[in-house]
Amino acid sequence: MWLLPALSPIARLVSYVFYRLAITGPRPPRTGPLLIVANHANGLLDPALVAAAARRPLRFLAKAPLFDDRRVGWLVRGVGSISVYRKIDDPGQTASNREMFDAACDALGQGAAIALFPEGTSHSDPSLKPLRTGAARIALQAAAGIGATFPVAPVGLVFRDKERFRSHALVVRGEPVEWSDLAGAGVENEAAVRELTRRLDSAIREVTINLERWEDAPLLACAEAIWDAEVDATVAAGRAGPSSVDRAEQARRLDTAARLLSTWRRRLDPEDPELVADLLRHDRRLRWLGLTPRALVTEVDADRAWRWAASRLLFLGPVVLAVAVVGHLVFFVPYLVVGRIADAVTPSDDQTATYKLLIGIVCYALWVFALGGLAAAVASALDEPPLRAVAWGLGTMAVAPAIGLAGLAIRERWRSSARDLRRFVVLRSRRSWIESRRREQEQLAIRLRRVVEG
């Protein structure tokens, strides 16, 4: 477990570099036994995100084949993972899971934090898979050994485009599950195991988005965005400024919208049968001009435009421009190589991000070493003393990643500013069309409220 103490900070670094990550919800206890349960949609990136959100050393339950995997086995063992034997891997080894339960319960008894994915496998389905009972059994067995309950907390992982580098990811930490009434039942009580599993399922669903089909995702996002822009009290009152609704609440509302959509699909709401079609039409109209529901209710007076422009002048200077361009050019080759290799070897969608990360770590590390070697070679060719040539190489290896990350941040800021500028021009130049869309959106919000509250 030599890597366990450093797992959380390394996981945060990796997660924030790969994704535009947001973490929300109550932070888990820093000390004492803790069991975290999370959905599993993105291979080995899921443990990294959960570890980043936990902000404490966290041991995972991992399938047995990973321990012998030449690519990741060293990492799985180094962070103190506990082996799980699944029937689909080796039916003859499932009896060994008794050792897994004992090891997990012993760790909890010593005040450790354990995390597992009770779906049992990573997948790309639009909804949570049925949970296995292992998490409930571990909790009940550990409670009997400790003599008291401990927090069992859900964590939801929500992705917009999980395979893509620098796409948005959200980690929602939920409130601990209430299970004190079941703790005394014991692990042999099947009714208690089933009930605790049901509560865990409900808790994870509260912090995740569960769809009947992936095609519904744009509809849900549009419905939530309209609700946020039109119905939220802070925005409705001020017609400007950021919403007071945090990301966890947005995730919950999206999941509520998913359940409502499922109801619409089944009963075809007689009061408003065209709501789904109208939402999608409104979404298409806004996307055509690069707008969002929030943009329709945002003031676009000249004073706001000048303040916006002034706040971005810092990102237009020559030094900033040089960093952005150099950072892009220096790491353009490994970026292409990682993408090509990952596309060629990735077996499934839920493993794409994992392969990109692992391949990227190797490729970028080799590239940085090569840059350092090149810098040292150039220094030697210029008749620099050996120690100074080595210093040039080491300095290049230290500075290059920093320039790459800084350039990435600057380019993302430029793209965001370009989108904002385009919205401003559209909102100022197409006033009659915008006003029609505003009225249309207000009516959609009224219809959404009728469904949500009815």
Phi, psi and omega in degrees: 000035185295336183264352187302314181299332182265001187300311185297310179296323177295318180298320178296316180300309181299316184294317181288334176283315184287320182243161163274090195263140171232135178240130183219169180099168183296135180287136179296159178304143182281337181225165178088166181298140182210133176241121179252133177240135185218159173285162191227093185237003191211043173055222184283353173289332180299311176301323179297317180292319179294318178296322178297322181284330183289324179057036173201160177305134188220121178263140184249151165274128184227146181296143187305320182301335181295330183294333181256005179287124183295336182279320187234358183301320180299324180287316180299316179288322185295332180264012174075031180295154180250129188284134175242132180256116183258150179300322183290341178270312181198096182303332183284349184257359186296336178296336180289352180294343174302320177295324178297313179300315181297317181295317179296317181291322177298318180296317178296321178297335178269007177088016182277166174254131181241141175231144176209164180246096190290355172291336175092346181201151175281145184204170178241025176290154182285351183223161178300135175282160175303137183280144170283165184270001185301319181297316179295320181294320178297316181298314182292319179293319180294321180298322178295322180286321181282328183088014180196162175281170179210165183295131170242107192247134175275148173228127179254133178250117185238125184239147173268320179206077196298337182279343190266132175298133179067024169277172184276138175223144181231130174248119182250115176270123182264170176290145178303147179286140175276119182214018181298330180288345181257346190301326183279354184288330180089157185288341180279349180277101185295326179296319178293320178299315181295319181294317179293322176298320178297319180293322177296319178300314179296320181294318179293322179295331179293337183245015177228171177250125185237115184250158171282330180204149183295335181298342181278352185301314178299323178298314181295319179297319179294315180299317180293320180295321177294318179298316181296320184282323189257328189260327180304131189297320183296315182289318182298326181284316186265341183053025179191167176086167182289151177289148176278353182282125182278175186293328178296319178294323176298318179297319179295321180291324175298319179292322175299317178298324178297318179293321177296319179298320177300321178295316178302318182299323185280320188249354179047070186325111183293337180285333184207068185291343184262007186299316181299313180298320181292322177298314181294322178295317178297318180297316180297319180297318180291316181297328181302327179251014177070030181255166176232162175304323178296323182299327182294335183251014180260133178293143183230039180290164184297325181297317177296323180296318179296318179296321178297315181295319181297323182291345182251001179297329180301332184267016180240004182287164182296323180294315179298317178299317180297316180298316181297315183289313180297316179301323179290313184293320184297324185249016180294319182296306179297329177299314178295317183299315180300314180298317181294316182294316181298319178297329184280329189247351184291126183279332184204164183299323183284355177251355185301311182297322179299313180295319178299319181294310183295315178295321180296319179302316180292311184295315182291323178297314178297321180295317179295318176299319179296320178297319177297317178296320178296317179297318179295321180294319178295318178298320178295321179295335178270015176065030173285148176301152183307315181297322179290325177296319177297319179298320176299316179296312180295321178297319178297318179296331179277321186279324185303311178299323180296317178295320179299314180291319178296317178297321178298315180297320180294315181296323177294322177295321177298314181297319177297317179295322179296320177295318178298317180297319179297318178299317181300314181298316180297314182295328180277332188262344183234059189296317182293319178295318180297318180297322177296318179293325177298313179297319178300317181293321177299319178293321177297322178296320177298317180292322176296317180299322180298320180289314183297318185270347182265000000 
